[in-house]
JSON list of C-alpha atoms in Angstrom, two decimals:
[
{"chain": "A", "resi": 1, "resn": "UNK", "atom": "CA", "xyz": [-226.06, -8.11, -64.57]},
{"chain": "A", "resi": 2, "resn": "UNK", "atom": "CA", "xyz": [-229.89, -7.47, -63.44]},
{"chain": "A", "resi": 3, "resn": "UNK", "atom": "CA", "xyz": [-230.63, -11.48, -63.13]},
{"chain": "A", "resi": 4, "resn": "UNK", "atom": "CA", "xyz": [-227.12, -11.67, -61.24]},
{"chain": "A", "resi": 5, "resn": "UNK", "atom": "CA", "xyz": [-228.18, -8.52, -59.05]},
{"chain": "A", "resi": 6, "resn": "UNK", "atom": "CA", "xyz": [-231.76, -9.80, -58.51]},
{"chain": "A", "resi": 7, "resn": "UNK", "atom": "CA", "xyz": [-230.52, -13.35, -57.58]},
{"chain": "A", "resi": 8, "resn": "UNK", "atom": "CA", "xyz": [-228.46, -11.82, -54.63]},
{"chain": "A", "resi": 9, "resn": "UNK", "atom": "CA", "xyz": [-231.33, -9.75, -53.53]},
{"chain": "A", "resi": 10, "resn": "UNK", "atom": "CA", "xyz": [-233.76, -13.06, -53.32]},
{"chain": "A", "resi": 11, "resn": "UNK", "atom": "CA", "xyz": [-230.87, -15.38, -51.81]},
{"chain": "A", "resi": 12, "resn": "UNK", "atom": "CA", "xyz": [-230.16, -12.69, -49.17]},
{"chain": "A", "resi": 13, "resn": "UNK", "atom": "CA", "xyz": [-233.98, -12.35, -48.42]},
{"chain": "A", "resi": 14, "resn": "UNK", "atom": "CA", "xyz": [-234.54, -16.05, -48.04]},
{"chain": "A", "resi": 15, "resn": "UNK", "atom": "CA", "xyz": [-231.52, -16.11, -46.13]},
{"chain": "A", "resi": 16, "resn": "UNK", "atom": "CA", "xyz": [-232.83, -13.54, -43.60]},
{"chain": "A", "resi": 17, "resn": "UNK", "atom": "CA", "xyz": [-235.64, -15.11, -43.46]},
{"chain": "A", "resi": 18, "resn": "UNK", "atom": "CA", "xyz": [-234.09, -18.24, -42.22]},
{"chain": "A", "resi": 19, "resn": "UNK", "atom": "CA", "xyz": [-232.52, -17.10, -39.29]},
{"chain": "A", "resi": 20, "resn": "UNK", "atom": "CA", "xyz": [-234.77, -14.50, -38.09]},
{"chain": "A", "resi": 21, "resn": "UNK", "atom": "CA", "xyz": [-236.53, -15.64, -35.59]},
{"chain": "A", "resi": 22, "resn": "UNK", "atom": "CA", "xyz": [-240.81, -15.80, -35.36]},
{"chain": "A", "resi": 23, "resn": "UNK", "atom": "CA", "xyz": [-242.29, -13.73, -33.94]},
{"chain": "A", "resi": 24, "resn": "UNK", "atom": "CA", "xyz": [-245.74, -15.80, -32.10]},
{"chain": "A", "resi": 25, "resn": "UNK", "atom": "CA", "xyz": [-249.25, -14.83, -31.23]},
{"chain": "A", "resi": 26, "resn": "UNK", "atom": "CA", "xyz": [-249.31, -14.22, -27.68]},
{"chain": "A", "resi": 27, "resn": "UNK", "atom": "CA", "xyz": [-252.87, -14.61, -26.09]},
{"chain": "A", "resi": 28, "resn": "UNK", "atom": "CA", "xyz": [-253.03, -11.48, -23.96]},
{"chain": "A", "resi": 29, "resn": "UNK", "atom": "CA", "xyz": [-256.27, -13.01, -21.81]},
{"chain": "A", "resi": 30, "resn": "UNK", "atom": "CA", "xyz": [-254.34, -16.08, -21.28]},
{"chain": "A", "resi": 31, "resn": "UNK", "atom": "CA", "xyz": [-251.39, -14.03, -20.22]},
{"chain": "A", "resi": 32, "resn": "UNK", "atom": "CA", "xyz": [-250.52, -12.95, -16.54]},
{"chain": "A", "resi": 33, "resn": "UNK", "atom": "CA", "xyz": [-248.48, -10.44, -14.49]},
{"chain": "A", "resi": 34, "resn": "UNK", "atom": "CA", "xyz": [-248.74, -10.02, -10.47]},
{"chain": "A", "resi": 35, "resn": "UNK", "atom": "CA", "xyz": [-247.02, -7.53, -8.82]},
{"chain": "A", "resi": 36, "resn": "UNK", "atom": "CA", "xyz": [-245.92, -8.45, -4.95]},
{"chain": "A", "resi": 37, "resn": "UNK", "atom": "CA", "xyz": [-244.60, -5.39, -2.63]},
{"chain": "A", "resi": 38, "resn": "UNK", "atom": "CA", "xyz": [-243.35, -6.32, 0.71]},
{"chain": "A", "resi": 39, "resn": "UNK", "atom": "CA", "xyz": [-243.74, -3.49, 3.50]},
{"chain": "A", "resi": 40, "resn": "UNK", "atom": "CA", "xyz": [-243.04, -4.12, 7.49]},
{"chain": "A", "resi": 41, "resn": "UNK", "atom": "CA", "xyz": [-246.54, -5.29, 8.54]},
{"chain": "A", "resi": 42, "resn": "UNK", "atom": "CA", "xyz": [-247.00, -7.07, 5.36]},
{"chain": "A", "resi": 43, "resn": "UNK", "atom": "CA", "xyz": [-247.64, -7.13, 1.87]},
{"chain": "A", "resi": 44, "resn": "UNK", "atom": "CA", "xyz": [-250.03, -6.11, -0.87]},
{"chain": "A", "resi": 45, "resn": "UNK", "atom": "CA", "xyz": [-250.48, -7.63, -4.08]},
{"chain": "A", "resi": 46, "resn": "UNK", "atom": "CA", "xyz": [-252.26, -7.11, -7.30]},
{"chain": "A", "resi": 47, "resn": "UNK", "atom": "CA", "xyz": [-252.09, -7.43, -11.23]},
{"chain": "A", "resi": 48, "resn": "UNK", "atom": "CA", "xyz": [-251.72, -5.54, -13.93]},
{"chain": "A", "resi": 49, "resn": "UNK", "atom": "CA", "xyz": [-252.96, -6.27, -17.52]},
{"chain": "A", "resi": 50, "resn": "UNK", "atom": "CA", "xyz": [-250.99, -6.70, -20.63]},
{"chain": "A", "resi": 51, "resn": "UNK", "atom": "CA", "xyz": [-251.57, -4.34, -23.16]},
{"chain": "A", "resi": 52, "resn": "UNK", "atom": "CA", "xyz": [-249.47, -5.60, -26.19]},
{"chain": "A", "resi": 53, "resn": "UNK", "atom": "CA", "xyz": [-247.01, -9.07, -26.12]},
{"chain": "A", "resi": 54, "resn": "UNK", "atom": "CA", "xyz": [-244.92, -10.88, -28.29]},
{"chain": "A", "resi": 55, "resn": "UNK", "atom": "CA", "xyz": [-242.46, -13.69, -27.90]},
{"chain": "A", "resi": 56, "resn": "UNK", "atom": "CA", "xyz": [-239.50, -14.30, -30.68]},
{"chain": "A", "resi": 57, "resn": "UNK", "atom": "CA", "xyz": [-238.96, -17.93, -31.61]},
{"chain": "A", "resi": 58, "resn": "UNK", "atom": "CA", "xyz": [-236.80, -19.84, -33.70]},
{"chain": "A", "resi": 59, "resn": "UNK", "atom": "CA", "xyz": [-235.04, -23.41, -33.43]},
{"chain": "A", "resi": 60, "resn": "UNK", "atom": "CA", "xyz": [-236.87, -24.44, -30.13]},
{"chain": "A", "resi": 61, "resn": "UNK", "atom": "CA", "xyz": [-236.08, -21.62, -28.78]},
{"chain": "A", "resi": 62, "resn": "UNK", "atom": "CA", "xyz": [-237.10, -17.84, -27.17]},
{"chain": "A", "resi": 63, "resn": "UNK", "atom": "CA", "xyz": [-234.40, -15.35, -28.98]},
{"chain": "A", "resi": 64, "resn": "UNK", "atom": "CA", "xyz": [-236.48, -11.89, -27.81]},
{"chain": "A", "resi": 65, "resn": "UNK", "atom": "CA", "xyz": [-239.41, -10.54, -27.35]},
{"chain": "A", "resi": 66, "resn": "UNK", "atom": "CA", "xyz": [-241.49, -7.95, -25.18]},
{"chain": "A", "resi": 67, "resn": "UNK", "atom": "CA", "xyz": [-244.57, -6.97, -23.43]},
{"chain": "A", "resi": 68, "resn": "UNK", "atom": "CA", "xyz": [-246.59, -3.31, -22.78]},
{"chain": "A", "resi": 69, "resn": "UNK", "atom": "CA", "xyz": [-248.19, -3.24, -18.79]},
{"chain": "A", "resi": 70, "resn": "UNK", "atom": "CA", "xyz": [-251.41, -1.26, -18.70]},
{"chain": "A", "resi": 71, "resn": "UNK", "atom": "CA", "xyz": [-250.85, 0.59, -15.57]},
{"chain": "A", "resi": 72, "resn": "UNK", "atom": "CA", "xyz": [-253.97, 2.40, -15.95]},
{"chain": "A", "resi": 73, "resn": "UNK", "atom": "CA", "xyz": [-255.97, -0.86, -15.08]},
{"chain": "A", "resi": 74, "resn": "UNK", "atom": "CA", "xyz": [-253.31, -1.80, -12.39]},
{"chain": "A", "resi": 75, "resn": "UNK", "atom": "CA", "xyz": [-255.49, -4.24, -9.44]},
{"chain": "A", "resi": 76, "resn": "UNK", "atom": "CA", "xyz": [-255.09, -4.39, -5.70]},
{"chain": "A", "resi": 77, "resn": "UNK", "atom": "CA", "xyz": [-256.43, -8.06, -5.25]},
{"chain": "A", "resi": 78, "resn": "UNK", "atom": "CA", "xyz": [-255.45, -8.91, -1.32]},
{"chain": "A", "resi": 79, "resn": "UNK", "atom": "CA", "xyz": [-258.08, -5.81, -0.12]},
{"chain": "A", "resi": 80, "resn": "UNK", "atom": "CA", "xyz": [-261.29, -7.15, -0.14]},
{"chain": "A", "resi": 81, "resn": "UNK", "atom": "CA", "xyz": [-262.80, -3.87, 1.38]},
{"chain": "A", "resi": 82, "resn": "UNK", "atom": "CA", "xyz": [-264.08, -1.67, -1.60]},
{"chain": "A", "resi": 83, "resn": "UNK", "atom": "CA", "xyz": [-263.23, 1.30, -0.01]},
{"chain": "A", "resi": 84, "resn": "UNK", "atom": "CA", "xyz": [-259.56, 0.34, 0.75]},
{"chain": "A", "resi": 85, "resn": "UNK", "atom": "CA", "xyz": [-258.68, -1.24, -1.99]},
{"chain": "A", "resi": 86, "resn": "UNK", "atom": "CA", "xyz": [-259.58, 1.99, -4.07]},
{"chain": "A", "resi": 87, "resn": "UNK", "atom": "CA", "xyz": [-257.71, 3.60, -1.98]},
{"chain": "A", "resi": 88, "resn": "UNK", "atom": "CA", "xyz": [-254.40, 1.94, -2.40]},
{"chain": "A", "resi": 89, "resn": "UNK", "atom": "CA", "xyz": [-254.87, 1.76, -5.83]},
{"chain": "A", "resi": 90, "resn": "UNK", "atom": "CA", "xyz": [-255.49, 4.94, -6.23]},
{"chain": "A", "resi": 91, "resn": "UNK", "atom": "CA", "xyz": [-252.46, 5.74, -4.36]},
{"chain": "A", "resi": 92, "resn": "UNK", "atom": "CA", "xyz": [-250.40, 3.02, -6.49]},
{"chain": "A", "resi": 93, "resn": "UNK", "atom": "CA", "xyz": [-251.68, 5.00, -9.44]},
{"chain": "A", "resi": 94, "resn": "UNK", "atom": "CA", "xyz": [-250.60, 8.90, -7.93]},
{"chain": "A", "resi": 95, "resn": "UNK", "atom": "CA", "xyz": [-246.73, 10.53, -8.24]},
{"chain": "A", "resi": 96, "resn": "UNK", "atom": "CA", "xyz": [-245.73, 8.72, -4.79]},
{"chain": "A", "resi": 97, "resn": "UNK", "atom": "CA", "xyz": [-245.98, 5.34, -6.89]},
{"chain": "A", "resi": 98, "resn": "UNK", "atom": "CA", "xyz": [-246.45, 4.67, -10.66]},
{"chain": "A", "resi": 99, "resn": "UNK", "atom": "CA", "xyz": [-247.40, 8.62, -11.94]},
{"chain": "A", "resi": 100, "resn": "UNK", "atom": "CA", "xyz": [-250.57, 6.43, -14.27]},
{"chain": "A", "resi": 101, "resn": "UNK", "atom": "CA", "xyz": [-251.84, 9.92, -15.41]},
{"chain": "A", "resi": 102, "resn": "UNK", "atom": "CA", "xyz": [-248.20, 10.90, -17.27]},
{"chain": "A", "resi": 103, "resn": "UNK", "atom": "CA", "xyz": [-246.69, 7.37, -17.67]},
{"chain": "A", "resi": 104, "resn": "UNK", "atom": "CA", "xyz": [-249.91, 5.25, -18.40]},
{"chain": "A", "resi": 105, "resn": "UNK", "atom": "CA", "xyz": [-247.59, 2.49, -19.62]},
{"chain": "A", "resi": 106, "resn": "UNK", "atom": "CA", "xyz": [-244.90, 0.25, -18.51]},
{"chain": "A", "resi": 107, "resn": "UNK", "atom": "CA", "xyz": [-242.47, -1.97, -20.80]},
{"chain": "A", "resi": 108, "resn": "UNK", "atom": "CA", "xyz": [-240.11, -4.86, -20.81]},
{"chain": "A", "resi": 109, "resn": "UNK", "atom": "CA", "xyz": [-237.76, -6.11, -24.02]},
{"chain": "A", "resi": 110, "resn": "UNK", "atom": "CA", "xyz": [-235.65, -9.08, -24.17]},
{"chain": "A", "resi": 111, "resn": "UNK", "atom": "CA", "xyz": [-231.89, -8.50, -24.81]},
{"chain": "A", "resi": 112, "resn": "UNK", "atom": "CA", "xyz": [-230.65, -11.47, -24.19]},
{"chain": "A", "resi": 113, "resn": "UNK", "atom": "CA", "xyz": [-232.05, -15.06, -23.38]},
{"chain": "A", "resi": 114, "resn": "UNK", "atom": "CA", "xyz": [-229.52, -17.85, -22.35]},
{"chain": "A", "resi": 115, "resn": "UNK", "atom": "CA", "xyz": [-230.74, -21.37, -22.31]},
{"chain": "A", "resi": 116, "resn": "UNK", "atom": "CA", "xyz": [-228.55, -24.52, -22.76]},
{"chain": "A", "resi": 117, "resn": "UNK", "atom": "CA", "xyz": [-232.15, -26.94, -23.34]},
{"chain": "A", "resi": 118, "resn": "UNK", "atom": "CA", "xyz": [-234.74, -24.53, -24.58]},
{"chain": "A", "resi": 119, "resn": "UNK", "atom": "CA", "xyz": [-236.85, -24.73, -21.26]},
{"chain": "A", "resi": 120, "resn": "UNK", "atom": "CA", "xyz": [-234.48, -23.06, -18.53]},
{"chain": "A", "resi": 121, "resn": "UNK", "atom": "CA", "xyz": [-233.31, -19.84, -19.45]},
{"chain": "A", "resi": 122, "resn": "UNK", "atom": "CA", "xyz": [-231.69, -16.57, -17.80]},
{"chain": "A", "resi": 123, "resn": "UNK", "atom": "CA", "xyz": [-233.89, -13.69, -19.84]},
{"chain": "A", "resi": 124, "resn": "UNK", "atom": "CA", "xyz": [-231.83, -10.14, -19.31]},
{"chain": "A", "resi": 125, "resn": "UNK", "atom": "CA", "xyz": [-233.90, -7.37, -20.62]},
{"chain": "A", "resi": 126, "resn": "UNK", "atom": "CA", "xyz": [-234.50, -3.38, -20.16]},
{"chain": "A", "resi": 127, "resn": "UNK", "atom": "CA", "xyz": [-238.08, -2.73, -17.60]},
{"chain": "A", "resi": 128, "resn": "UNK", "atom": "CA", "xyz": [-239.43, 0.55, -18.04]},
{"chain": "A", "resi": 129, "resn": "UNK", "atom": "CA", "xyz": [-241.19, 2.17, -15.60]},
{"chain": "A", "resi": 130, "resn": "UNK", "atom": "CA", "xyz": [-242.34, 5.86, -15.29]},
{"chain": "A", "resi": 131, "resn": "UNK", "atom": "CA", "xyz": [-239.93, 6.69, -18.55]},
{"chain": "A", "resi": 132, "resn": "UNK", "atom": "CA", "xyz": [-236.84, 5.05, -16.79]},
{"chain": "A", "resi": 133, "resn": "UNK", "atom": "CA", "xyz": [-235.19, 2.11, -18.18]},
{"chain": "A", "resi": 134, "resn": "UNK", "atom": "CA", "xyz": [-232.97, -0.18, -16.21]},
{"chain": "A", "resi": 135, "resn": "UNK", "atom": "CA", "xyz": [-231.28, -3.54, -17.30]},
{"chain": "A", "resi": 136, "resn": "UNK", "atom": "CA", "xyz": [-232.68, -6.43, -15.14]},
{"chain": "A", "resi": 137, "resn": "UNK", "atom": "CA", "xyz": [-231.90, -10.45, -15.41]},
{"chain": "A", "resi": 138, "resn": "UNK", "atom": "CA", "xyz": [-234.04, -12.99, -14.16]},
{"chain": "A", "resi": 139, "resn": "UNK", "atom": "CA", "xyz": [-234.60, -16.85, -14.33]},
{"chain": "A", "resi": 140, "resn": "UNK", "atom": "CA", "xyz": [-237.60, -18.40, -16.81]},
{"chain": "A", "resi": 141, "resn": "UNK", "atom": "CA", "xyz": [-238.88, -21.38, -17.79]},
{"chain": "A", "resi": 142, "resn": "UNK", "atom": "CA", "xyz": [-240.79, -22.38, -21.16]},
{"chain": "A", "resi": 143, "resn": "UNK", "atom": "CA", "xyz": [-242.61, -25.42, -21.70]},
{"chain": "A", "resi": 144, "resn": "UNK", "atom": "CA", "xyz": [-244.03, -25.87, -24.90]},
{"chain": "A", "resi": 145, "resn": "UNK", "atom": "CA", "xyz": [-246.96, -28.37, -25.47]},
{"chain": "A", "resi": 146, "resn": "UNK", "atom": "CA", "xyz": [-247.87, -29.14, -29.28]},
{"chain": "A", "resi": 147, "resn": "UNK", "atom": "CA", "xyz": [-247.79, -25.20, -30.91]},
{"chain": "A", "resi": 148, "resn": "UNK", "atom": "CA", "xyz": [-248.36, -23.97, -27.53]},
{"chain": "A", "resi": 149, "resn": "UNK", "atom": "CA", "xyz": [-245.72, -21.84, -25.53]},
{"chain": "A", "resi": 150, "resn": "UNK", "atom": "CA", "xyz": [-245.86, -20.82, -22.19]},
{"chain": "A", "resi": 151, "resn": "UNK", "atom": "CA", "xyz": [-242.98, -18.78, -20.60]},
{"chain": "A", "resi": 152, "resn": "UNK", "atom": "CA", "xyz": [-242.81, -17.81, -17.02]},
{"chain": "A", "resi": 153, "resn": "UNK", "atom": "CA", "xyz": [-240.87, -15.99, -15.20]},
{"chain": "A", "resi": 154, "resn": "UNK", "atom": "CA", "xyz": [-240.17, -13.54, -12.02]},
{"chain": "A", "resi": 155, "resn": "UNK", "atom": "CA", "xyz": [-238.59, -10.53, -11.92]},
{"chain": "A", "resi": 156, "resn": "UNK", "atom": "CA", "xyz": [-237.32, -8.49, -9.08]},
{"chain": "A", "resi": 157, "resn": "UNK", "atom": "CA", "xyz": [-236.49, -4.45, -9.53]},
{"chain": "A", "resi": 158, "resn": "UNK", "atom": "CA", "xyz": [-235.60, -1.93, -7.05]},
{"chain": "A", "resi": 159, "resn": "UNK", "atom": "CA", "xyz": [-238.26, 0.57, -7.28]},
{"chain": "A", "resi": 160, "resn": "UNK", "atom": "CA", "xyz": [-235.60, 3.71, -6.12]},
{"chain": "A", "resi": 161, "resn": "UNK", "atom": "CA", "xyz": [-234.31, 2.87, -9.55]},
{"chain": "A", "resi": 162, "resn": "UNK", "atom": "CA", "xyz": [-237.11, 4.41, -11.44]},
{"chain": "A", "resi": 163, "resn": "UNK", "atom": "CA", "xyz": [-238.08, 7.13, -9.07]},
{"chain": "A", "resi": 164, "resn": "UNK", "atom": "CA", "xyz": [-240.51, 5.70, -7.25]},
{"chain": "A", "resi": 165, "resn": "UNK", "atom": "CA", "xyz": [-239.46, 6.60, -3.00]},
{"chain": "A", "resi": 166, "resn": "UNK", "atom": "CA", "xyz": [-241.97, 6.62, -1.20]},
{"chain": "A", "resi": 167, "resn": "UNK", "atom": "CA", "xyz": [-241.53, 5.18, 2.54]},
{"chain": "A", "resi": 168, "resn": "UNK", "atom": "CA", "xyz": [-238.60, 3.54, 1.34]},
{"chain": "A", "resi": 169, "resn": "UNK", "atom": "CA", "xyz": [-235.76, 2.90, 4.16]},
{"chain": "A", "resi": 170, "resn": "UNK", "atom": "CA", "xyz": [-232.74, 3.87, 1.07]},
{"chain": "A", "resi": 171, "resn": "UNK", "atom": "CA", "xyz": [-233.97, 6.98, 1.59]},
{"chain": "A", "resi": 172, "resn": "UNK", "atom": "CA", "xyz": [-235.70, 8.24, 4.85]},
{"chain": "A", "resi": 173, "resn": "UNK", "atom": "CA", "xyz": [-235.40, 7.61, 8.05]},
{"chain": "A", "resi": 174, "resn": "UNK", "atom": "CA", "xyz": [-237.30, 6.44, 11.26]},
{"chain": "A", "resi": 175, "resn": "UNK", "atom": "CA", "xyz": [-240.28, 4.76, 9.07]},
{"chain": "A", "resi": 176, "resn": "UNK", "atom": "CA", "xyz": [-240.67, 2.70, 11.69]},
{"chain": "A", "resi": 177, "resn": "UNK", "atom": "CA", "xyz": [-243.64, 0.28, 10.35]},
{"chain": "A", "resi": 178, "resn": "UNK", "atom": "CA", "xyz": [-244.05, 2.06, 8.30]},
{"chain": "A", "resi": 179, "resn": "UNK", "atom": "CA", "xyz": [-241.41, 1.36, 5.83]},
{"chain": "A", "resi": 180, "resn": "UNK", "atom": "CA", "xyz": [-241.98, -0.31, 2.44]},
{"chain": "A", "resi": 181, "resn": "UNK", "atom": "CA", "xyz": [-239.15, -2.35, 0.99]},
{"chain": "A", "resi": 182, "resn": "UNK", "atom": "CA", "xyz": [-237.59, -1.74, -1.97]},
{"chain": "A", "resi": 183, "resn": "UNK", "atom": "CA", "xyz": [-237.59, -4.83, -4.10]},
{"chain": "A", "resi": 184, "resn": "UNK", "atom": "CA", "xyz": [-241.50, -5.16, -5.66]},
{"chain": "A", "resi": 185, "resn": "UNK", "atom": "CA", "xyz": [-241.70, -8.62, -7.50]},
{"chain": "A", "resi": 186, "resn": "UNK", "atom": "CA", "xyz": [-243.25, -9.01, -11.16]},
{"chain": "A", "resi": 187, "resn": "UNK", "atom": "CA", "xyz": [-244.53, -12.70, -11.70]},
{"chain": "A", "resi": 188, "resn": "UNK", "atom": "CA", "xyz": [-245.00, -12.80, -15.44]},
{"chain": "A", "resi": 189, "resn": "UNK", "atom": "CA", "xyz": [-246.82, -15.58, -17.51]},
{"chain": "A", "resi": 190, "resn": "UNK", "atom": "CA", "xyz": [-247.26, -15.32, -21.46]},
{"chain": "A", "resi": 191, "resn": "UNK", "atom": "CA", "xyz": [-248.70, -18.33, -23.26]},
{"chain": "A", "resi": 192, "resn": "UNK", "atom": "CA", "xyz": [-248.04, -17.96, -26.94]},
{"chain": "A", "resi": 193, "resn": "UNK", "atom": "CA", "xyz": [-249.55, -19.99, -30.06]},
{"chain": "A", "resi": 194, "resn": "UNK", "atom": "CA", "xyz": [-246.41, -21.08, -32.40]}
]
């Protein structure tokens, strides 16, 4: 009865092993994410570092994964002016924007990723931001060269959704050029080792 016992426990392990997908070694220096916000009389634009990344692969495929935004080294990058870049980024960092000093990190994870050829796929996922979670679903693409896997993707959230109101038109009125839109844009790039 023990051999019979411990020969289901080894067939179910190798079993799970099988289908679970692996997880990869995503190079964090390699890896990418600018942030676009639109406003009236422009835009601003800027990047913010990954602190912790990992992609899920099995068959030729993504199956999940997820990746940790340091917004305590968020970067203004179209200000060339010292001065006013710190400015807005120390502004991007205070309560009217990201709150950095109580919610120092933001997070995405995969739920779902749809792809009929392993290189175009619909990723749906929960983005964190300032302790709010919200579903979002975007379009990627992965192209894999020898054990090399890069995924990239955008992704567009409405910033009202996790508290973040400043100057935005959804909810005050006569900003005049001053309003900033609402949609803020997330270009993400994560190159993986298989």
């Amino acid at each position: 009865m023990k051999i019979l016992a411990s020969l289901i426990i080894l067939l179910t392990s190798v079993l799970t092993f099988v289908d679970s997908p692996v997880p990869t070694t995503v190079n964090i220096s390699e890896s990418t994410l600018t942030w676009k916000a639109k406003k009236v009389t422009g835009e601003h634009y800027g990047k913010v570092p990954f602190s912790d990344a990992k992609l899920d692969y099995a068959n030729g495929k993504i199956t999940g994964g997820s990746f940790e935004m340091n917004m305590t080294a968020l970067t203004v990058e179209d200000i060339t002016d010292a001065g006013s870049n710190k400015k807005l980024t120390d502004h991007l960092k205070s309560d009217d924007f990201f709150s950095v000093e109580k919610f120092n990190k933001s997070k995405f994870v995969i739920k779902q990723a749809k792809s009929s050829n392993g290189k175009d796929y619909e990723i749906t996922g929960d983005l964190t931001i300032k302790g709010i979670t919200a579903p979002v679903t975007f379009p990627a693409k992965v192209e894999v060269a020898g054990n090399k896997i890069t995924a990239t993707g955008t992704i567009t959230f409405d910033r009202t959704k996790y508290d973040i109101k400043y100057r935005s038109g959804s909810y005050f009125e006569d900003l005049a050029d001053k309003l900033i839109y609402d949609d803020v844009t997330l270009d993400v790039k994560l190159v993986a080792m298989n």
